[in-house]
Coordinates of N, CA and C in Angstrom, one line a residue:
X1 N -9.5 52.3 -28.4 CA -10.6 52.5 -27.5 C -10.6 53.9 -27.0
X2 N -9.5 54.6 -26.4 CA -9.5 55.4 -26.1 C -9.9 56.5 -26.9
X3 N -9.3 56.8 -28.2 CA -9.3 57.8 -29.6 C -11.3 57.7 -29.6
X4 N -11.7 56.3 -29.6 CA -13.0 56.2 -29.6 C -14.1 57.1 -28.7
X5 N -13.7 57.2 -27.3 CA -14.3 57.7 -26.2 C -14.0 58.9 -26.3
X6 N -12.8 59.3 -26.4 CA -12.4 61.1 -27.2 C -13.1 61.6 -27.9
X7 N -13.4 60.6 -29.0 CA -14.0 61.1 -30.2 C -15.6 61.7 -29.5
X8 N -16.1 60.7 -28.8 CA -17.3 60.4 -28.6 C -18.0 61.6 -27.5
X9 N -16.7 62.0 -26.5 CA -16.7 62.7 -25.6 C -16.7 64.1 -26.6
X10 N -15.8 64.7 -27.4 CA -15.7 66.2 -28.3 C -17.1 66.0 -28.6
X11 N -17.7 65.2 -29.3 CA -19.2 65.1 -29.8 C -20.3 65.3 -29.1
X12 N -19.7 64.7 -27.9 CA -21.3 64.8 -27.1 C -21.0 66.7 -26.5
X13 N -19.4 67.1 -26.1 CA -19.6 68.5 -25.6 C -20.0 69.7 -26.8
X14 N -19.8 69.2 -28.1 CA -20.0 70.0 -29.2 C -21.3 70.3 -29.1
X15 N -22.3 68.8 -29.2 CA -23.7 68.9 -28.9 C -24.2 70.4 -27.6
X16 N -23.5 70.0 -26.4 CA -24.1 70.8 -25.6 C -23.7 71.9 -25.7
X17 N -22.7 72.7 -26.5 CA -22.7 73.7 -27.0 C -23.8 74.7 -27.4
X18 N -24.0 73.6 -28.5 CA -24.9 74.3 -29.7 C -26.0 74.8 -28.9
X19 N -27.3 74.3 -28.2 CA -28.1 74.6 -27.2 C -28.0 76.1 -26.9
X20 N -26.6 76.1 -25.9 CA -26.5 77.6 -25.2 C -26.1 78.2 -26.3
X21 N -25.5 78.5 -27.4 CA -25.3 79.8 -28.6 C -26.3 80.1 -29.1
X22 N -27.0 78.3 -29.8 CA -28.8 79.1 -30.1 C -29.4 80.2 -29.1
X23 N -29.3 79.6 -27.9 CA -30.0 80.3 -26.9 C -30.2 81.7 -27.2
X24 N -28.6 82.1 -26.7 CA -27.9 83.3 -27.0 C -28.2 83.7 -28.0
X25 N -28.3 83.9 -29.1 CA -28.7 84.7 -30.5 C -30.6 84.7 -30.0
X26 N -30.8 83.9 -30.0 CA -32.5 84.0 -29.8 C -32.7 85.0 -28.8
X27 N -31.8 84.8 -27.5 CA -32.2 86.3 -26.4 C -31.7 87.5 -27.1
X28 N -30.9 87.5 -27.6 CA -30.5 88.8 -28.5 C -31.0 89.3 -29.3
X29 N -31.8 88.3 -30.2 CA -32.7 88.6 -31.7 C -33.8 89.3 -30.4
X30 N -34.3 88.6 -29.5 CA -35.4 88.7 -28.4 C -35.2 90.0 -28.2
X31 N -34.2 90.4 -27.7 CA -33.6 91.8 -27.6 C -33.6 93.2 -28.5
X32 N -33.1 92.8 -29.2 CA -33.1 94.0 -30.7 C -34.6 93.9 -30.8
X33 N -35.4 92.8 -31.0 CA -36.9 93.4 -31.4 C -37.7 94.1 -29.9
X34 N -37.4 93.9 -29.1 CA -37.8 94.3 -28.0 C -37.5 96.4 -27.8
X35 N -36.3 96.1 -28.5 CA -35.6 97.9 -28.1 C -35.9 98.2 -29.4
X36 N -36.1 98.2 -30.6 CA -36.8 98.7 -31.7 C -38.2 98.5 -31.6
X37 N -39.1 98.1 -30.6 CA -40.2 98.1 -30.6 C -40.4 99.1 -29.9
X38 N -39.3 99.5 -28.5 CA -39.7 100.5 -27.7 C -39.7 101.8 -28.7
X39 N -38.7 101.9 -29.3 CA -38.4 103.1 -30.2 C -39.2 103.3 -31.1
X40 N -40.3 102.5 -31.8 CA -41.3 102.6 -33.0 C -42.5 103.2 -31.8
X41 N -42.5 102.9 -30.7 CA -43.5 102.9 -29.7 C -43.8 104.7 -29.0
X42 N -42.2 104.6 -28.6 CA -41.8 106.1 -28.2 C -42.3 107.2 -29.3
X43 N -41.9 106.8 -30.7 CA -41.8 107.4 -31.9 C -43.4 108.0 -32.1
X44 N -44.4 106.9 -32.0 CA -45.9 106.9 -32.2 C -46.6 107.9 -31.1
X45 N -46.2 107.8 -29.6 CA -47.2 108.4 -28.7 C -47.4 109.9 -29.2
X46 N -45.9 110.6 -29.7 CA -46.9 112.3 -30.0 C -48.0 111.8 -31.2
X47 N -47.5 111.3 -32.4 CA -48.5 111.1 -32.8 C -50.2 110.6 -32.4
X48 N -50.2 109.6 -31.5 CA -51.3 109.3 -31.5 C -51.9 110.5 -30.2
X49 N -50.9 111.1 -29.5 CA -51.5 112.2 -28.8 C -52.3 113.2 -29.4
X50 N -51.6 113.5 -30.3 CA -52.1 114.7 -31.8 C -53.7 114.4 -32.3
X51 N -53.6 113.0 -32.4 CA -54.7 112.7 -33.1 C -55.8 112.9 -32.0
X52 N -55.6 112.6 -30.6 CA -56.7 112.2 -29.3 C -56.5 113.8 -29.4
X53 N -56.2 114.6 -29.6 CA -56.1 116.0 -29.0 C -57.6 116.2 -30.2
X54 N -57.0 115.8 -31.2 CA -58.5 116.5 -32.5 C -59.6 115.9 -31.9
X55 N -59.5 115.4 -31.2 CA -61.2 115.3 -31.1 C -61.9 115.8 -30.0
X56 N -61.1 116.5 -29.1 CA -61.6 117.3 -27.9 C -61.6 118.8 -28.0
X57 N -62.5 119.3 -27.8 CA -62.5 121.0 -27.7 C -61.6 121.3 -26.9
X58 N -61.3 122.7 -27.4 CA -60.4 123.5 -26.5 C -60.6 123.8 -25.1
X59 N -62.1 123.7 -24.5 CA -62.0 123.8 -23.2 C -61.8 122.8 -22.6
X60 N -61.7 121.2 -23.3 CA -61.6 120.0 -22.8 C -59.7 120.0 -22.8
X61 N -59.1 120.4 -23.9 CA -58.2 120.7 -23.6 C -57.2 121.5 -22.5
X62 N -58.2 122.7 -22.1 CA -57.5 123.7 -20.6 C -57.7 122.5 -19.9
X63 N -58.7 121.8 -19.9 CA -59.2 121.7 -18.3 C -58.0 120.3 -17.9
X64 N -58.1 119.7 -19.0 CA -57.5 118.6 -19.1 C -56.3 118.0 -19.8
X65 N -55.2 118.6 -19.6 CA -54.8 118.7 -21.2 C -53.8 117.2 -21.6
X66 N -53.9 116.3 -20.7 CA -53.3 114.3 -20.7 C -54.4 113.6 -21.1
X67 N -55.8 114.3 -20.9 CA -56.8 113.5 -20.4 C -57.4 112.7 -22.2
X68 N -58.6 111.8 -21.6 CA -58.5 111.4 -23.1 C -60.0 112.3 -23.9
X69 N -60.6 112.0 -24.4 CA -61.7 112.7 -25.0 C -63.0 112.0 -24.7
X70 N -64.2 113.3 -23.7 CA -65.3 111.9 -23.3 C -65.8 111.4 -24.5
X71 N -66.1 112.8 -25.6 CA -66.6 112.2 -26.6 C -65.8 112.5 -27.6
X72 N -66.1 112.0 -29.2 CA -66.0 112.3 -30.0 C -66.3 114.0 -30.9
X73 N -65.4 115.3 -30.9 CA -65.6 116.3 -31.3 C -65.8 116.3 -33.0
X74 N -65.7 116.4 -34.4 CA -65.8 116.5 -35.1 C -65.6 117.8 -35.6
X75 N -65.9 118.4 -34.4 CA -66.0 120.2 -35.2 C -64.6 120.6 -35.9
X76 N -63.9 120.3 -34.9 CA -62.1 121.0 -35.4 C -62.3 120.5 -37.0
X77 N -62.5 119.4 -37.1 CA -62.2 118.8 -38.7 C -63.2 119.4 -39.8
X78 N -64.2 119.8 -39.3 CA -65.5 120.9 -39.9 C -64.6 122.0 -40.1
X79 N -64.5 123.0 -39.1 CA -63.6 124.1 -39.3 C -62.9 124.4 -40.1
X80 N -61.9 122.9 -40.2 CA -60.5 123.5 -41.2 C -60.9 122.9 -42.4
X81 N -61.7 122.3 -42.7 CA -62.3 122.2 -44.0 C -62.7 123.3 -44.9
X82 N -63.5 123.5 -44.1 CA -64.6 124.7 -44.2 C -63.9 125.8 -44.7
X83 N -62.8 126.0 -43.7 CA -61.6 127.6 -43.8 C -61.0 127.4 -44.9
X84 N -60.9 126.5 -45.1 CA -59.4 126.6 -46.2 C -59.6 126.2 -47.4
X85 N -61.1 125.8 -47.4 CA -61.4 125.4 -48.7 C -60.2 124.1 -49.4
X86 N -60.4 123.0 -48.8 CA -59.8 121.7 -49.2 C -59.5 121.3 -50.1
X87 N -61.1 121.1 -51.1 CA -61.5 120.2 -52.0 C -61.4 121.3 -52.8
X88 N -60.9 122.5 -53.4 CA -60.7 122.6 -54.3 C -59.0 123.0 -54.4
X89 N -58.2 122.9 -53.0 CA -56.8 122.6 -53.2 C -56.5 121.6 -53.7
X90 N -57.0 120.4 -53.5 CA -57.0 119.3 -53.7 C -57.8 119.1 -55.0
X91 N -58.7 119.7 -56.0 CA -58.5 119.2 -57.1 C -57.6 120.7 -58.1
X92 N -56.9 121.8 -57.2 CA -55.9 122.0 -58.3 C -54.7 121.2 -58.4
X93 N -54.3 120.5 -57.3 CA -53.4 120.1 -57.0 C -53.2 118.8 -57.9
X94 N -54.3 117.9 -58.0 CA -54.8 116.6 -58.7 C -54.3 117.2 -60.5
X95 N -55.1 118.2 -60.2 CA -54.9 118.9 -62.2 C -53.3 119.3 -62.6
X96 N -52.7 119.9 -61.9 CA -51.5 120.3 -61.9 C -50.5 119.1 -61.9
X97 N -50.5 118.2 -61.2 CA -50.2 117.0 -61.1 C -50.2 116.1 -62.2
X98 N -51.0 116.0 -62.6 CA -51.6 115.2 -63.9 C -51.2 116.1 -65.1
X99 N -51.1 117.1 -65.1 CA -50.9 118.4 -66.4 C -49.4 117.8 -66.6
X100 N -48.3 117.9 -65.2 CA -47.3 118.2 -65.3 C -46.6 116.8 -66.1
X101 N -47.4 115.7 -65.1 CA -47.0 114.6 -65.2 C -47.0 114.0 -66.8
X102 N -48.0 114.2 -67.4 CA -47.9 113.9 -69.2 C -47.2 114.7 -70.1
X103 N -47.2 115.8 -69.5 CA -46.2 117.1 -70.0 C -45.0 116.5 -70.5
X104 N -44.3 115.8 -69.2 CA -42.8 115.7 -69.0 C -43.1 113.9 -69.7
X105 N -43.8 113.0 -69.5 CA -43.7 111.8 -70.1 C -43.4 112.0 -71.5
X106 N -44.7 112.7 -71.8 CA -44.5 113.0 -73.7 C -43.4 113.5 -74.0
X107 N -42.9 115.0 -73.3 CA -41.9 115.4 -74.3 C -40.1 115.0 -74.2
X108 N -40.4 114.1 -72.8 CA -38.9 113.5 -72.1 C -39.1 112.0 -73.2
X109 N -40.1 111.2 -73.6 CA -40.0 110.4 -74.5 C -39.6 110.6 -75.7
X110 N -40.0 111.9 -76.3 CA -39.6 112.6 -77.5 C -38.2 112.8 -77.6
X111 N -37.9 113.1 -76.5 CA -36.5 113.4 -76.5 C -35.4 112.3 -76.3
X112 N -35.9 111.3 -75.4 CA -35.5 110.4 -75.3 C -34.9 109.6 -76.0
X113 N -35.7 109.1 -77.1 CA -35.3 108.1 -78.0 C -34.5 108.8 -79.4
X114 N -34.7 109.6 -79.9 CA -33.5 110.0 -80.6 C -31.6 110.3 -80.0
X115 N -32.3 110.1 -78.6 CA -30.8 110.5 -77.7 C -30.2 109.0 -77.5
X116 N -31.3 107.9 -77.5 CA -30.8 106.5 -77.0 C -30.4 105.9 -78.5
X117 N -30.6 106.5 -79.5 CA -30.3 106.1 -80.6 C -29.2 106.6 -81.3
X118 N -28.8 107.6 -81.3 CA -27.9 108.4 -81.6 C -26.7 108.3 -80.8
X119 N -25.7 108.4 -80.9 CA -24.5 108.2 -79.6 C -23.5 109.1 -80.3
X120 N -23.8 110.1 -80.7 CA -22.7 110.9 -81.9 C -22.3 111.9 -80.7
X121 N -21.2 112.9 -81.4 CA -20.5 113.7 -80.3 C -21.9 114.5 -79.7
X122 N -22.9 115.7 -80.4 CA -23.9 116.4 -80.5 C -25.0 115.9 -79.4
X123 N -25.0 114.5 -79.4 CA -26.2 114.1 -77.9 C -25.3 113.6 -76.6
X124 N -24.3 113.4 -76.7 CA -23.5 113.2 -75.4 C -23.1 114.7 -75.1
X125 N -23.0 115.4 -75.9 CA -22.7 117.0 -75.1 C -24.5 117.6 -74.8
X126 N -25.1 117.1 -75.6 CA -26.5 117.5 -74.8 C -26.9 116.9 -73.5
X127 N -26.5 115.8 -73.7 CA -26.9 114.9 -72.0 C -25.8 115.5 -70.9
X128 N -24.4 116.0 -71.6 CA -24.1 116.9 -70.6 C -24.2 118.1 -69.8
X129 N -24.9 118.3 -71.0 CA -25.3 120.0 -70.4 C -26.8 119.8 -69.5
X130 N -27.6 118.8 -70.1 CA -28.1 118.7 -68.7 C -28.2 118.0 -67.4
X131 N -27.0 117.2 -67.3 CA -26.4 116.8 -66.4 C -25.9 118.0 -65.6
X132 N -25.3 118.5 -65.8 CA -24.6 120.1 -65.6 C -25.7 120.8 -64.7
X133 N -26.6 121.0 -65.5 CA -28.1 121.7 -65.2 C -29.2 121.4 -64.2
X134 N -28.6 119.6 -63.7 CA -29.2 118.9 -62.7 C -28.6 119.4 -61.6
X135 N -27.0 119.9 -61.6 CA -26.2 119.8 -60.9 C -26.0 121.0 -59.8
X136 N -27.8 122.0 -60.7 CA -27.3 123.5 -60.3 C -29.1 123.5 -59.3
X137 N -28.7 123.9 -58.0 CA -29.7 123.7 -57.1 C -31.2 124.5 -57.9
X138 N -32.2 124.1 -57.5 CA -33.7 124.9 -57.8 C -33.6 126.4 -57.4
X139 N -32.9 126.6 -55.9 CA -33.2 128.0 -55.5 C -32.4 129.3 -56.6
X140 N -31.9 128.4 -57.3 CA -30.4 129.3 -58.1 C -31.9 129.8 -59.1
X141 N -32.5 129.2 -59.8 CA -33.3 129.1 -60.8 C -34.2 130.4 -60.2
X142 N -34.8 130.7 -59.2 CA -36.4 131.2 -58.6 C -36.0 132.5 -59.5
X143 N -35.1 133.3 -58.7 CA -35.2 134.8 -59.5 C -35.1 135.1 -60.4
X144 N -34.5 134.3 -61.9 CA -34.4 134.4 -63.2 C -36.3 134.2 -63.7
X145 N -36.5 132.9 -62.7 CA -37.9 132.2 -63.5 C -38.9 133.7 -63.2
X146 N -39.1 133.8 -61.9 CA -39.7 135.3 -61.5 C -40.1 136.4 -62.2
X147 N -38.9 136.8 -63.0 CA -39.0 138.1 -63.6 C -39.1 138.0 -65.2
X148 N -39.0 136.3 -65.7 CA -39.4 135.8 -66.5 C -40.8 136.0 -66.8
X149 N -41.5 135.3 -65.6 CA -42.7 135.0 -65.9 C -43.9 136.1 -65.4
X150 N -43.0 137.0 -64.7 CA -43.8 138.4 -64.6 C -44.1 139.4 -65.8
X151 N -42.2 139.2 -66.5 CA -42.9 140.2 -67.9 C -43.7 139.5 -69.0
X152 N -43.6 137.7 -68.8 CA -44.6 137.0 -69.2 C -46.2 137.1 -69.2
X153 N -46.5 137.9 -67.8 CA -47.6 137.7 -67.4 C -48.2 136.4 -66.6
X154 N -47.4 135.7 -66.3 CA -47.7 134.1 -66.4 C -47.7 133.5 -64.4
X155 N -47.5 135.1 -63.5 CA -47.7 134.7 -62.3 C -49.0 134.6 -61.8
X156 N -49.2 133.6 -61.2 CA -50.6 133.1 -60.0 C -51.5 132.8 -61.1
X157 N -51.1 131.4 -61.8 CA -51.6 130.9 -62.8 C -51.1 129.8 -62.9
X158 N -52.3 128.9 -63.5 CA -52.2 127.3 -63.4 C -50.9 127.4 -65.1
X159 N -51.1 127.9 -65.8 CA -49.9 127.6 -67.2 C -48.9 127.9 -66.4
X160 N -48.4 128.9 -65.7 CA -47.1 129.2 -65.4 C -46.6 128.0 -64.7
X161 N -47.4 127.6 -63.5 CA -47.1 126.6 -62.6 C -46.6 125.7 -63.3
X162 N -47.9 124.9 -64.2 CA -46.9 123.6 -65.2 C -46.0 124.1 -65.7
X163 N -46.0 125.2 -66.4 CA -44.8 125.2 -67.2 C -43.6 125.2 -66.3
X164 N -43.6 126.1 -65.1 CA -42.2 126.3 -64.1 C -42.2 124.4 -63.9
X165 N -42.7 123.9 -63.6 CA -42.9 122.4 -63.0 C -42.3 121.4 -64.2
X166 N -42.8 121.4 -65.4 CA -42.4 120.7 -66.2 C -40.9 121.1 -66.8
X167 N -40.5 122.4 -66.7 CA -38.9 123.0 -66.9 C -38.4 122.0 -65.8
X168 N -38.4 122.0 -64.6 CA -37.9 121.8 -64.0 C -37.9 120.1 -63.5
X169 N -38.8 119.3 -64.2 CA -38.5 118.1 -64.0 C -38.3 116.9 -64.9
X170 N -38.5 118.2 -66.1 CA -37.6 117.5 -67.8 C -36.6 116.7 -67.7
X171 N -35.5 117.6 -67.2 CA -34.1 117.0 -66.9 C -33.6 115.6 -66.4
X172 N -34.8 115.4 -65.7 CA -34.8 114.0 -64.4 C -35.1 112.8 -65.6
X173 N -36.1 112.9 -66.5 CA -36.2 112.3 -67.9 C -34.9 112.0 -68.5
X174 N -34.0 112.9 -69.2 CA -33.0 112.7 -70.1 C -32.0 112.5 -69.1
X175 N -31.9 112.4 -68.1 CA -30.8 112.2 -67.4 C -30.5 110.3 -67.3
X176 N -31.5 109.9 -67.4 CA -31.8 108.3 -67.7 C -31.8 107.8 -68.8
X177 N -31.4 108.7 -69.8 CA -31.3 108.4 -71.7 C -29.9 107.5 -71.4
X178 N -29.3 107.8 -70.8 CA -27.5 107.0 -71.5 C -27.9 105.4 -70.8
X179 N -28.6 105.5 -69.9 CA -29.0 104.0 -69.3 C -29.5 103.6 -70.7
X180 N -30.7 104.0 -70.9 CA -31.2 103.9 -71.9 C -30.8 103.4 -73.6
X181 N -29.8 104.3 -73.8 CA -29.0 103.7 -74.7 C -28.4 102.3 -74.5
X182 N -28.1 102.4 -73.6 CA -26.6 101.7 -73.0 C -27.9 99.9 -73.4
X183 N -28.6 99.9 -72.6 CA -29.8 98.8 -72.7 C -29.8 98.8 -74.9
X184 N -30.4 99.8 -74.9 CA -30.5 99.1 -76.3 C -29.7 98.8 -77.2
X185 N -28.2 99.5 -77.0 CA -27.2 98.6 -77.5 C -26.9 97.3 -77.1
X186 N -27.1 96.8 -76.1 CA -26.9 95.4 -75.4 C -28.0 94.6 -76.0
X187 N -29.0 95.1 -76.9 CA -30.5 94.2 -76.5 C -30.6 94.3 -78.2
X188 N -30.2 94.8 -79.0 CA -30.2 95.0 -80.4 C -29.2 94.7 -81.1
X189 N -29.4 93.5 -82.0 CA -28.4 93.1 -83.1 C -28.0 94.1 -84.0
X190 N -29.0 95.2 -84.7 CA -28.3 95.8 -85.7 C -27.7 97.4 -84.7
X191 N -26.5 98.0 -85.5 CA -26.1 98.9 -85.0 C -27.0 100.1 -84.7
X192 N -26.6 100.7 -84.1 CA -27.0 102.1 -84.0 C -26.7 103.2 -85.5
X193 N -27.8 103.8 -85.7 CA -28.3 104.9 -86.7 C -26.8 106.0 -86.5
X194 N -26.0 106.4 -87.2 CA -25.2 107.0 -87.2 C -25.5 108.3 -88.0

């Protein structure tokens, strides 16, 4: 009888346990979203200041510069359109983009699959050397490419651009060939082309 009421007694205090730890984790979960909310919050006000500043003139700005905007200004966003000529940064930018981007698909696939097929000494020392080549910062590259592409002729020019762009993002392609390989030995019954 007694072992019984023991028993009965650990069970019923275990019960009233559980209650206050739930609790506890839930004020705490309560907590962490509470102080990462302040922080996503803090994080936002310059921004959304930035944005309430574009739409007030600069004398609404002297006069007032916390204040909010009586109206809606539009001009600032007129202006810098206007100056800087946008829409056609934005479609060299679109072109160059697009140039580079097929560039490097086609000739990193070309390259690609003879390298994921082949596993001879000749393409493991090529994937090294541009491993190597990944390994050596962009700014190292500027002054060589420069005086390249000056006795080239090829500065302040959309070919030069892709081409500087597509040299330099070739590499990022063949750098993912030994994965590559590595998959199609696993996924192919007959051997590799030797």
């Amino acid at each position: 009888m007694s072992v019984a009421v023991s028993q009965t007694t650990a069970s019923q205090s275990k019960d009233l346990q559980k209650p206050r730890t739930i609790r506890w984790k839930k004020v705490g979960e309560i907590g962490a979203n509470a102080f990462v909310l302040c922080m996503v919050l803090s994080m936002l006000i310059p921004v959304v200041y930035m944005v309430m500043m574009s739409f007030r003139t600069g004398a609404e700005i002297a006069e007032n510069p916390l204040g909010f905007p009586g109206r809606l200004y539009l001009g600032n966003y007129i202006n810098t359109l206007d100056s800087m000529n946008y829409f056609s940064s934005v479609i060299n930018s679109v072109g160059i983009t697009l140039s580079v981007t097929l560039l490097v698909s086609f000739l990193g696939s070309l390259a690609a699959y003879p390298l994921a097929r082949k596993t001879g000494r000749y393409s493991r020392l090529f994937i090294m050397m541009v491993a190597l080549g990944l390994a050596m910062p962009n700014f190292v590259n500027i002054t060589p490419i420069y005086v390249m592409f000056r006795e080239l002729g090829l500065l302040d020019s959309f070919t030069g651009i892709i081409i500087v762009f597509t040299a330099l993002n070739l590499p990022l392609v063949y750098s993912s060939t030994p994965d590559l390989s590595a998959r199609y030995q696993k996924s192919s019954k007959k051997p590799l082309a030797r």
